[in-house]
XYZ file of C-alpha atoms in Angstrom:
288
model
C -6.173 -0.100 -2.993
C -5.082 0.176 0.688
C -1.807 1.654 2.085
C -0.833 1.701 5.490
C 2.584 4.007 6.158
C 3.708 1.403 8.278
C 3.652 -1.104 5.691
C 5.240 0.987 2.785
C 8.912 0.433 1.878
C 11.295 2.489 -0.138
C 11.909 1.369 -3.704
C 14.729 -1.506 -3.900
C 17.801 -0.386 -5.796
C 17.654 -1.095 -9.481
C 13.798 -1.931 -9.741
C 11.223 0.078 -10.455
C 9.037 -1.829 -8.177
C 8.791 -1.058 -4.522
C 8.954 -3.906 -1.731
C 5.404 -5.294 -1.262
C 5.253 -5.450 2.821
C 2.003 -6.658 2.362
C 1.866 -10.266 3.017
C -0.996 -12.730 2.133
C -2.019 -13.330 5.592
C -3.539 -10.246 5.712
C -6.001 -10.404 2.954
C -9.788 -10.399 3.069
C -10.248 -13.163 0.530
C -8.486 -16.195 -1.029
C -6.009 -15.727 -3.769
C -5.129 -19.059 -5.715
C -6.239 -21.523 -2.807
C -5.703 -24.872 -3.426
C -9.435 -24.687 -4.842
C -7.567 -23.859 -8.192
C -6.504 -26.173 -10.459
C -2.777 -27.105 -9.304
C -1.252 -26.485 -12.704
C -2.965 -22.551 -12.716
C -1.793 -21.760 -9.241
C 1.406 -20.404 -10.294
C -0.272 -18.096 -13.021
C -3.013 -16.951 -10.864
C 0.071 -16.037 -8.118
C 1.888 -14.384 -11.071
C -1.059 -11.905 -11.700
C -1.487 -11.235 -8.188
C 2.383 -10.377 -7.550
C 2.126 -8.405 -10.855
C -0.754 -6.490 -9.142
C 0.393 -6.330 -5.909
C 3.675 -4.933 -6.639
C 2.363 -2.029 -8.995
C -0.171 -1.325 -6.020
C 2.706 -0.568 -3.806
C 4.107 1.785 -6.414
C 0.755 3.683 -6.371
C 0.536 3.621 -2.449
C 3.752 4.607 -1.521
C 3.441 7.919 0.211
C 7.330 8.424 -0.376
C 6.923 8.711 -4.154
C 5.868 11.632 -5.912
C 2.857 11.081 -8.503
C 5.054 11.622 -11.641
C 7.217 8.899 -10.102
C 4.860 6.746 -9.707
C 3.357 6.958 -13.294
C 6.799 6.457 -14.806
C 7.494 3.203 -12.598
C 4.011 1.760 -13.805
C 4.692 2.948 -17.494
C 7.901 0.853 -17.173
C 5.883 -2.102 -15.901
C 3.469 -1.819 -18.866
C 6.740 -1.423 -21.271
C 8.326 -4.858 -19.810
C 4.690 -6.604 -19.747
C 4.629 -5.682 -23.645
C 8.245 -7.108 -24.231
C 10.569 -4.705 -23.294
C 13.683 -5.527 -22.185
C 15.308 -4.917 -18.684
C 15.479 -6.650 -15.363
C 14.078 -3.644 -13.145
C 10.581 -4.801 -13.537
C 10.530 -8.589 -12.274
C 6.781 -8.969 -11.490
C 6.143 -7.618 -14.865
C 8.671 -9.982 -16.627
C 7.094 -12.987 -14.394
C 3.408 -11.944 -15.920
C 4.657 -11.367 -19.286
C 5.899 -14.984 -19.416
C 2.883 -16.371 -17.950
C 0.606 -14.732 -20.534
C 2.992 -16.099 -23.383
C 2.412 -19.779 -21.588
C -1.125 -19.390 -21.049
C -2.484 -17.258 -24.358
C -4.710 -14.961 -21.742
C -5.096 -11.376 -23.152
C -2.708 -8.732 -21.317
C -5.656 -6.512 -21.477
C -6.641 -7.395 -17.890
C -2.958 -6.657 -16.632
C -3.146 -3.209 -18.346
C -6.474 -2.375 -16.953
C -5.368 -2.549 -13.579
C -2.070 -0.613 -14.379
C -4.769 2.050 -15.437
C -6.367 1.882 -11.865
C -2.967 2.147 -10.201
C -2.169 5.246 -12.358
C -5.443 6.862 -11.069
C -4.436 5.987 -7.630
C -1.285 7.855 -8.318
C -2.930 10.894 -9.574
C -6.508 11.050 -8.225
C -7.676 11.637 -4.670
C -11.080 11.832 -4.805
C -14.638 10.147 -6.305
C -17.354 12.210 -7.493
C -20.429 9.870 -7.054
C -20.946 6.214 -7.215
C -20.685 5.893 -10.789
C -17.374 7.567 -10.743
C -16.425 4.733 -7.955
C -17.980 2.269 -10.178
C -15.795 3.172 -13.457
C -12.437 2.985 -10.956
C -13.965 -0.488 -9.825
C -13.765 -1.517 -13.613
C -10.118 -0.832 -13.686
C -9.105 -1.785 -10.418
C -11.343 -4.911 -9.632
C -13.364 -6.424 -12.459
C -9.970 -7.208 -14.174
C -8.703 -9.670 -11.514
C -12.011 -11.959 -11.837
C -11.823 -11.697 -15.557
C -8.119 -12.676 -15.457
C -9.148 -15.715 -13.624
C -12.115 -16.414 -15.436
C -10.143 -16.288 -18.995
C -7.139 -18.511 -17.265
C -9.793 -21.313 -16.860
C -11.286 -21.154 -20.387
C -14.632 -19.966 -19.075
C -17.371 -18.380 -20.977
C -17.451 -14.277 -21.078
C -20.931 -14.671 -20.052
C -19.648 -14.570 -16.610
C -18.121 -11.695 -16.798
C -20.904 -9.452 -15.345
C -21.672 -11.296 -12.318
C -18.067 -11.623 -11.993
C -17.421 -8.061 -12.207
C -20.387 -7.538 -9.432
C -18.237 -9.854 -7.146
C -14.841 -8.136 -7.804
C -16.642 -4.415 -7.298
C -18.416 -5.562 -4.159
C -14.888 -6.769 -2.748
C -13.340 -3.748 -3.604
C -15.902 -1.401 -2.332
C -15.720 -3.712 1.220
C -11.808 -3.201 1.538
C -12.333 0.973 0.636
C -14.812 1.082 3.544
C -12.439 -1.154 5.677
C -9.419 1.119 5.039
C -11.183 4.374 4.538
C -9.505 5.854 7.732
C -6.083 4.639 6.927
C -6.441 5.715 3.162
C -6.981 9.323 4.099
C -4.494 9.539 6.935
C -1.878 8.045 4.924
C -2.187 9.360 1.325
C -5.237 12.088 1.567
C -7.060 9.267 -0.495
C -10.941 9.048 -0.201
C -12.878 6.593 -2.342
C -16.382 7.376 -0.271
C -18.208 9.575 -2.979
C -18.043 13.019 -2.440
C -21.716 13.423 -3.427
C -22.754 10.787 -0.655
C -20.771 12.804 1.923
C -22.355 15.868 0.912
C -25.995 14.667 1.216
C -25.061 13.532 4.751
C -23.401 16.937 5.691
C -20.221 15.439 6.183
C -16.583 16.491 4.752
C -13.807 14.402 4.097
C -12.059 15.740 7.454
C -14.521 13.614 9.455
C -12.074 10.606 8.642
C -9.727 11.903 11.063
C -11.620 11.222 13.827
C -11.500 8.351 16.294
C -15.188 7.205 15.729
C -17.558 7.741 12.899
C -20.095 10.517 12.918
C -23.979 9.883 12.779
C -23.810 11.345 8.960
C -20.766 9.325 8.476
C -22.128 6.138 9.558
C -24.977 7.034 7.016
C -22.813 7.132 4.214
C -21.444 3.898 5.077
C -24.720 2.107 5.543
C -25.763 3.727 1.841
C -22.664 2.041 0.281
C -23.175 -0.953 2.021
C -26.549 -1.113 0.671
C -25.496 -0.683 -2.871
C -22.889 -3.132 -2.265
C -25.193 -5.830 -1.535
C -26.936 -5.300 -4.662
C -23.808 -6.351 -6.145
C -23.186 -9.058 -4.236
C -26.777 -9.949 -4.951
C -25.977 -10.160 -8.840
C -22.516 -11.877 -7.915
C -24.521 -14.818 -6.619
C -25.299 -15.771 -9.742
C -21.624 -16.605 -10.680
C -20.908 -19.916 -8.953
C -23.352 -21.649 -11.170
C -22.142 -20.104 -14.146
C -18.540 -21.402 -13.469
C -17.727 -24.937 -15.314
C -14.415 -25.456 -13.674
C -15.189 -26.986 -10.148
C -12.267 -25.521 -8.349
C -13.182 -21.720 -9.223
C -16.805 -22.613 -8.918
C -16.312 -23.472 -5.323
C -13.633 -20.843 -4.792
C -16.303 -18.036 -6.132
C -18.857 -19.333 -4.058
C -16.464 -19.351 -0.673
C -15.813 -15.744 -2.017
C -19.347 -14.545 -2.516
C -20.016 -15.714 1.047
C -17.166 -14.021 2.573
C -18.283 -10.628 0.884
C -21.625 -11.165 2.579
C -20.098 -11.493 5.895
C -17.499 -8.807 5.730
C -20.819 -6.594 4.637
C -22.561 -7.447 7.701
C -19.370 -6.948 10.020
C -18.636 -3.500 8.440
C -22.639 -2.957 9.231
C -22.064 -3.943 12.899
C -18.629 -2.222 13.421
C -16.919 1.364 13.138
C -13.904 1.182 10.356
C -12.702 4.518 11.927
C -12.376 3.074 15.695
C -10.734 -0.300 14.467
C -10.137 -2.295 11.131
C -13.183 -4.517 10.566
C -12.402 -7.636 9.476
C -13.521 -11.308 9.151
C -12.551 -13.888 11.735
C -11.145 -17.577 11.143
C -14.988 -18.640 12.000
C -16.393 -16.206 9.092
C -13.458 -18.144 6.912
C -14.840 -21.778 7.989
C -18.369 -21.010 7.890
C -17.911 -19.186 4.423
C -15.928 -22.236 3.145
C -18.434 -24.703 4.379
C -21.633 -22.510 2.943
C -19.822 -22.135 -0.462
C -18.513 -25.920 -1.076
C -21.842 -27.532 0.332
C -23.877 -25.537 -1.699
C -21.851 -26.202 -4.858
C -20.910 -29.735 -4.481
C -21.751 -31.059 -7.692
């Protein structure tokens, strides 16, 4: 997950959850947009707040790893029914799960990922990174699908989409993650093959070797996006089907922008035109 030192605040007194400081306006992809069924949006937002607050704990450079783990464990305990008011997002998530009947496993999976973020700074290879995405990204799609009562046959393509989005986010923020937290998601094996070290992430622009690493990761990410294109046709709920189609289109556009841009020189991001074009492409393609 992403961390910028300027966006990180100290923990609020009396709560284990740190203030977010990361507004939805900076997100790449829609979260619980108007395409989602109205009665389910509150539950989507509850999951988003739960994950974001846990993310803020893991990404807070002012907290020691042991303190981060303690706070994340407390969120898990509240989620599972422990009394207390010190983790309000976890308490709200528990209420949402009780109302909808969705399993708490997806929430526990993302907490597992945030525990990794609190303690793990490097990833060995692509498989190691994908194992991380299994916990950091895949549960988000699975939560949405379960909330809509979708078949779990949708999970493989959803997992591919969520993992692609996670890697794209890692590439966007590779310099910021290293500079703020000494955290590197670019696989060490890929860096070594290109003759690179993590210290190159301090540079004002990507070296030719680092550019090869980024492009190689984009190659594999685009394979994930290709698999993800199978998701929208499998989704029964019309709003979720449309939203998933839009997100697949946005993922493809962000991947192309990262091909053309340098994430060390500037944060490569989607434009308003990208959002508009992806919306039209996704909706028109899935009008049925």
